[in-house]
Amino acid sequence: MEKSSQRWLPRLLLLAAMSVTPWLLIVYCHRSVFDAPPVGSPHPPSQLHFHSLQEAQLKKLPTTTSSRALSAAAGGGDAHRRSNVVVDANDSDPCRGRYLYIHDLPPRFNADILANCLHWYQWIDMCQYLTNAGLGAPLDNADGAFADRGWYATDHFGLDVIFHSRVRQYGCLTNDSARAAAVFVPYYAGFDVVQHLWSNNATAKDGTPLALVDWLTRRPEWRAMGGRDHFFMSGRTAWDHQRQTDSDSEWGNKLLRLPAVQNMTVLFVEKAPWTDFDFAVPYPTYFHPAKDADILQWQQRMRGMKRDWLFAFAGGERPGDPNSIRHNLIRECNASDSCNLVQCRKGEKRCLVPSTFMRVFQTARFCLQPPGDTYTRRSVFDAIIAGCVPVFFHLDSAYRQYRWHLPDDHASYSVFISEEDIRSGNASSVEETLRRIPQKVAERMTETVIRLIPRLVYADPRSKLETLKDAVDFTVEAVIKRVNKLRKEMDDHGASSARGDVIMQTAAKASRKVRSDN
């Protein structure tokens, strides 16, 4: 009887292994399908607000699926290799789990790009905006719209240098990439693409992005997580980096279509609506505080502003965009005694003066923020800095963009009116909608907006805030949190694969045992 039981035991083990194997294959196939590289099927958003060139481009853009498990070849290394982040056993280390490693890139990817600033645009010298660590020249406060210090003529697409300068000031930097929670790549992607935007040479547009990927994927730092712990910044919108063909005349470069880039975390002032590896950060405003006191004093000043206007709008029409609602808003604002309108027409000089907008925003309770050339506007953040509650008309103008920096409770700091309602004329007017908001609620929204100011400004990189966190601090924390999640998923997948290997090895041993007994 004992001998019979011994003969049956291997067969039972084999049967158990065979029953588990199909489920392992199902799980494997599931991960292979849903973690595969992006499929090139078009999936544009339902509404477009771009000029004709961008509209044509948008219709051809592909749906991008999850980039967490791109192929090992695309990732520049083993996609399931565990990272070797060294954590100090001393729990008192304030930087534990927060260290950043900054790549020392060849000058081709940053310094050389800046050296060409005189030639980025044919009609303006952009070098003037790179002074003062990228903040630009100090603003004249003759009319009292600003504070006496901390305000600069910052270009709204000039975040590349500012962000890099602030990251270099980060309190938990390390020269040992094995200790790093994340790796920053100081590639000036926004400035790089702008110097070729009006070029008819696709090779020139793509040259630096391709060289960057080649350089990064050869580095040992890349192999730790296949680049999934790397992040970089472009101070422009994602639309400038999504060219779909190799046509010389098509807009932008193809940075975001490079598989290695899709492994990284990419920061823009406006992300693409359907991708999960890029994230939006606030546009730079004119305010760059050097100390906590600069922010606290400005917040107190905005609390004391007398807001005589119910709402305001500053901007121009978009006559070439049939989907734009700006002409509707301008018409209503112009006809209302409760709206302060700054209508910007071509060549109007006052619209080039920052104090023009700030004075308007400081004296209004609500500020209208319709889409412009793209879904987002720098004006949103200028208005918030002025204590003005933003009124949005499209979900991609803020709610689906700045998830790391704006509250999840959208109604606490903003008003939403569907642009379809504005376009159709079936709903109440903007003024009627805003008047229905009780005064105490409106005042509470204003206070919420004012409290958001620290996390939406980029502090002066030449100084350092004492206790408050600025936009870069919030961004770095969010990046590290995302990398930690990706790292855990990779580790869990590795453990799952190891368990599968053990089961398969047990099945093989049982099979060999059965054959030998027979």
PDB file of N, CA, C and O in Angstrom, residues 73-76 103 105-106 108-109 185 187 206-223 255 258-261 264:
ATOM      1  N   ALA A  73      13.600  45.673 -25.721  1.00  0.00           N
ATOM      2  CA  ALA A  73      14.409  46.310 -26.761  1.00  0.00           C
ATOM      3  C   ALA A  73      14.104  47.791 -26.836  1.00  0.00           C
ATOM      4  O   ALA A  73      14.993  48.624 -26.964  1.00  0.00           O
ATOM      5  N   ALA A  74      12.810  48.163 -26.750  1.00  0.00           N
ATOM      6  CA  ALA A  74      12.428  49.566 -26.794  1.00  0.00           C
ATOM      7  C   ALA A  74      12.896  50.296 -25.556  1.00  0.00           C
ATOM      8  O   ALA A  74      13.245  51.467 -25.601  1.00  0.00           O
ATOM      9  N   GLY A  75      12.907  49.577 -24.422  1.00  0.00           N
ATOM     10  CA  GLY A  75      13.267  50.219 -23.167  1.00  0.00           C
ATOM     11  C   GLY A  75      14.745  50.359 -22.947  1.00  0.00           C
ATOM     12  O   GLY A  75      15.157  50.956 -21.966  1.00  0.00           O
ATOM     13  N   GLY A  76      15.540  49.797 -23.826  1.00  0.00           N
ATOM     14  CA  GLY A  76      16.980  49.923 -23.680  1.00  0.00           C
ATOM     15  C   GLY A  76      17.535  49.019 -22.598  1.00  0.00           C
ATOM     16  O   GLY A  76      18.593  49.258 -22.057  1.00  0.00           O
ATOM     17  N   HIS A 103      21.493  63.745 -14.557  1.00  0.00           N
ATOM     18  CA  HIS A 103      22.448  63.345 -15.595  1.00  0.00           C
ATOM     19  C   HIS A 103      23.318  64.539 -15.995  1.00  0.00           C
ATOM     20  O   HIS A 103      22.833  65.674 -16.130  1.00  0.00           O
ATOM     21  N   LEU A 105      24.608  65.775 -18.916  1.00  0.00           N
ATOM     22  CA  LEU A 105      24.456  65.597 -20.362  1.00  0.00           C
ATOM     23  C   LEU A 105      25.541  66.330 -21.128  1.00  0.00           C
ATOM     24  O   LEU A 105      26.035  67.377 -20.683  1.00  0.00           O
ATOM     25  N   PRO A 106      25.908  65.847 -22.295  1.00  0.00           N
ATOM     26  CA  PRO A 106      26.776  66.622 -23.193  1.00  0.00           C
ATOM     27  C   PRO A 106      26.105  67.953 -23.529  1.00  0.00           C
ATOM     28  O   PRO A 106      24.861  68.046 -23.575  1.00  0.00           O
ATOM     29  N   ARG A 108      25.426  69.446 -26.103  1.00  0.00           N
ATOM     30  CA  ARG A 108      24.523  69.454 -27.263  1.00  0.00           C
ATOM     31  C   ARG A 108      23.061  69.505 -26.838  1.00  0.00           C
ATOM     32  O   ARG A 108      22.222  70.061 -27.543  1.00  0.00           O
ATOM     33  N   PHE A 109      22.748  68.954 -25.651  1.00  0.00           N
ATOM     34  CA  PHE A 109      21.371  68.805 -25.236  1.00  0.00           C
ATOM     35  C   PHE A 109      20.853  69.952 -24.376  1.00  0.00           C
ATOM     36  O   PHE A 109      19.674  69.974 -24.022  1.00  0.00           O
ATOM     37  N   VAL A 185      16.699  64.342 -16.322  1.00  0.00           N
ATOM     38  CA  VAL A 185      17.441  64.507 -17.570  1.00  0.00           C
ATOM     39  C   VAL A 185      17.321  65.971 -17.996  1.00  0.00           C
ATOM     40  O   VAL A 185      16.264  66.399 -18.463  1.00  0.00           O
ATOM     41  N   TYR A 187      17.548  67.919 -20.410  1.00  0.00           N
ATOM     42  CA  TYR A 187      17.470  68.183 -21.849  1.00  0.00           C
ATOM     43  C   TYR A 187      16.462  69.305 -22.076  1.00  0.00           C
ATOM     44  O   TYR A 187      15.326  69.234 -21.618  1.00  0.00           O
ATOM     45  N   ASP A 206      14.423  66.150 -35.725  1.00  0.00           N
ATOM     46  CA  ASP A 206      14.503  64.935 -34.922  1.00  0.00           C
ATOM     47  C   ASP A 206      15.916  64.588 -34.475  1.00  0.00           C
ATOM     48  O   ASP A 206      16.104  63.646 -33.700  1.00  0.00           O
ATOM     49  N   GLY A 207      16.902  65.327 -34.948  1.00  0.00           N
ATOM     50  CA  GLY A 207      18.290  64.964 -34.691  1.00  0.00           C
ATOM     51  C   GLY A 207      18.637  64.883 -33.216  1.00  0.00           C
ATOM     52  O   GLY A 207      19.202  63.881 -32.744  1.00  0.00           O
ATOM     53  N   THR A 208      18.306  65.912 -32.449  1.00  0.00           N
ATOM     54  CA  THR A 208      18.665  65.928 -31.034  1.00  0.00           C
ATOM     55  C   THR A 208      17.879  64.909 -30.222  1.00  0.00           C
ATOM     56  O   THR A 208      18.467  64.213 -29.379  1.00  0.00           O
ATOM     57  N   PRO A 209      16.546  64.777 -30.410  1.00  0.00           N
ATOM     58  CA  PRO A 209      15.833  63.729 -29.671  1.00  0.00           C
ATOM     59  C   PRO A 209      16.401  62.331 -29.908  1.00  0.00           C
ATOM     60  O   PRO A 209      16.543  61.544 -28.955  1.00  0.00           O
ATOM     61  N   LEU A 210      16.720  62.004 -31.145  1.00  0.00           N
ATOM     62  CA  LEU A 210      17.277  60.689 -31.444  1.00  0.00           C
ATOM     63  C   LEU A 210      18.647  60.508 -30.797  1.00  0.00           C
ATOM     64  O   LEU A 210      18.957  59.427 -30.265  1.00  0.00           O
ATOM     65  N   ALA A 211      19.455  61.553 -30.821  1.00  0.00           N
ATOM     66  CA  ALA A 211      20.775  61.476 -30.191  1.00  0.00           C
ATOM     67  C   ALA A 211      20.653  61.324 -28.676  1.00  0.00           C
ATOM     68  O   ALA A 211      21.441  60.605 -28.047  1.00  0.00           O
ATOM     69  N   LEU A 212      19.663  61.998 -28.086  1.00  0.00           N
ATOM     70  CA  LEU A 212      19.448  61.883 -26.642  1.00  0.00           C
ATOM     71  C   LEU A 212      19.101  60.451 -26.253  1.00  0.00           C
ATOM     72  O   LEU A 212      19.662  59.894 -25.302  1.00  0.00           O
ATOM     73  N   VAL A 213      18.164  59.857 -26.978  1.00  0.00           N
ATOM     74  CA  VAL A 213      17.762  58.480 -26.687  1.00  0.00           C
ATOM     75  C   VAL A 213      18.959  57.537 -26.822  1.00  0.00           C
ATOM     76  O   VAL A 213      19.150  56.635 -25.992  1.00  0.00           O
ATOM     77  N   ASP A 214      19.758  57.732 -27.850  1.00  0.00           N
ATOM     78  CA  ASP A 214      20.945  56.891 -28.054  1.00  0.00           C
ATOM     79  C   ASP A 214      21.905  57.033 -26.877  1.00  0.00           C
ATOM     80  O   ASP A 214      22.455  56.037 -26.390  1.00  0.00           O
ATOM     81  N   TRP A 215      22.088  58.267 -26.397  1.00  0.00           N
ATOM     82  CA  TRP A 215      23.005  58.510 -25.278  1.00  0.00           C
ATOM     83  C   TRP A 215      22.470  57.892 -23.991  1.00  0.00           C
ATOM     84  O   TRP A 215      23.206  57.210 -23.258  1.00  0.00           O
ATOM     85  N   LEU A 216      21.187  58.104 -23.705  1.00  0.00           N
ATOM     86  CA  LEU A 216      20.606  57.627 -22.454  1.00  0.00           C
ATOM     87  C   LEU A 216      20.593  56.108 -22.361  1.00  0.00           C
ATOM     88  O   LEU A 216      20.934  55.530 -21.321  1.00  0.00           O
ATOM     89  N   THR A 217      20.163  55.460 -23.427  1.00  0.00           N
ATOM     90  CA  THR A 217      19.984  54.004 -23.378  1.00  0.00           C
ATOM     91  C   THR A 217      21.299  53.244 -23.305  1.00  0.00           C
ATOM     92  O   THR A 217      21.302  52.033 -23.065  1.00  0.00           O
ATOM     93  N   ARG A 218      22.406  53.922 -23.496  1.00  0.00           N
ATOM     94  CA  ARG A 218      23.722  53.299 -23.346  1.00  0.00           C
ATOM     95  C   ARG A 218      24.265  53.445 -21.920  1.00  0.00           C
ATOM     96  O   ARG A 218      25.286  52.868 -21.579  1.00  0.00           O
ATOM     97  N   ARG A 219      23.552  54.220 -21.106  1.00  0.00           N
ATOM     98  CA  ARG A 219      24.043  54.509 -19.765  1.00  0.00           C
ATOM     99  C   ARG A 219      23.633  53.430 -18.767  1.00  0.00           C
ATOM    100  O   ARG A 219      22.548  52.857 -18.856  1.00  0.00           O
ATOM    101  N   PRO A 220      24.475  53.160 -17.766  1.00  0.00           N
ATOM    102  CA  PRO A 220      24.097  52.176 -16.737  1.00  0.00           C
ATOM    103  C   PRO A 220      22.892  52.627 -15.917  1.00  0.00           C
ATOM    104  O   PRO A 220      22.122  51.791 -15.430  1.00  0.00           O
ATOM    105  N   GLU A 221      22.721  53.943 -15.754  1.00  0.00           N
ATOM    106  CA  GLU A 221      21.570  54.443 -14.994  1.00  0.00           C
ATOM    107  C   GLU A 221      20.258  54.046 -15.657  1.00  0.00           C
ATOM    108  O   GLU A 221      19.248  53.825 -14.985  1.00  0.00           O
ATOM    109  N   TRP A 222      20.259  53.962 -16.975  1.00  0.00           N
ATOM    110  CA  TRP A 222      19.045  53.606 -17.718  1.00  0.00           C
ATOM    111  C   TRP A 222      18.657  52.150 -17.465  1.00  0.00           C
ATOM    112  O   TRP A 222      17.484  51.811 -17.333  1.00  0.00           O
ATOM    113  N   ARG A 223      19.632  51.283 -17.381  1.00  0.00           N
ATOM    114  CA  ARG A 223      19.360  49.849 -17.300  1.00  0.00           C
ATOM    115  C   ARG A 223      18.678  49.443 -15.997  1.00  0.00           C
ATOM    116  O   ARG A 223      18.059  48.386 -15.921  1.00  0.00           O
ATOM    117  N   LEU A 255       9.466  63.469 -30.879  1.00  0.00           N
ATOM    118  CA  LEU A 255      10.013  63.093 -29.577  1.00  0.00           C
ATOM    119  C   LEU A 255       9.106  62.111 -28.837  1.00  0.00           C
ATOM    120  O   LEU A 255       9.562  61.087 -28.320  1.00  0.00           O
ATOM    121  N   LEU A 258       8.979  58.245 -29.757  1.00  0.00           N
ATOM    122  CA  LEU A 258      10.134  57.375 -29.534  1.00  0.00           C
ATOM    123  C   LEU A 258       9.847  56.449 -28.353  1.00  0.00           C
ATOM    124  O   LEU A 258       9.524  56.912 -27.252  1.00  0.00           O
ATOM    125  N   PRO A 259       9.931  55.131 -28.551  1.00  0.00           N
ATOM    126  CA  PRO A 259       9.583  54.187 -27.475  1.00  0.00           C
ATOM    127  C   PRO A 259      10.331  54.434 -26.177  1.00  0.00           C
ATOM    128  O   PRO A 259       9.763  54.319 -25.094  1.00  0.00           O
ATOM    129  N   ALA A 260      11.611  54.763 -26.250  1.00  0.00           N
ATOM    130  CA  ALA A 260      12.382  55.009 -25.029  1.00  0.00           C
ATOM    131  C   ALA A 260      11.827  56.199 -24.259  1.00  0.00           C
ATOM    132  O   ALA A 260      11.789  56.195 -23.024  1.00  0.00           O
ATOM    133  N   VAL A 261      11.384  57.233 -24.977  1.00  0.00           N
ATOM    134  CA  VAL A 261      10.797  58.411 -24.330  1.00  0.00           C
ATOM    135  C   VAL A 261       9.497  58.036 -23.625  1.00  0.00           C
ATOM    136  O   VAL A 261       9.181  58.547 -22.541  1.00  0.00           O
ATOM    137  N   MET A 264       9.817  57.060 -20.068  1.00  0.00           N
ATOM    138  CA  MET A 264      10.120  58.096 -19.091  1.00  0.00           C
ATOM    139  C   MET A 264       8.864  58.842 -18.680  1.00  0.00           C
ATOM    140  O   MET A 264       7.777  58.644 -19.224  1.00  0.00           O
TER     141      MET A 264
END
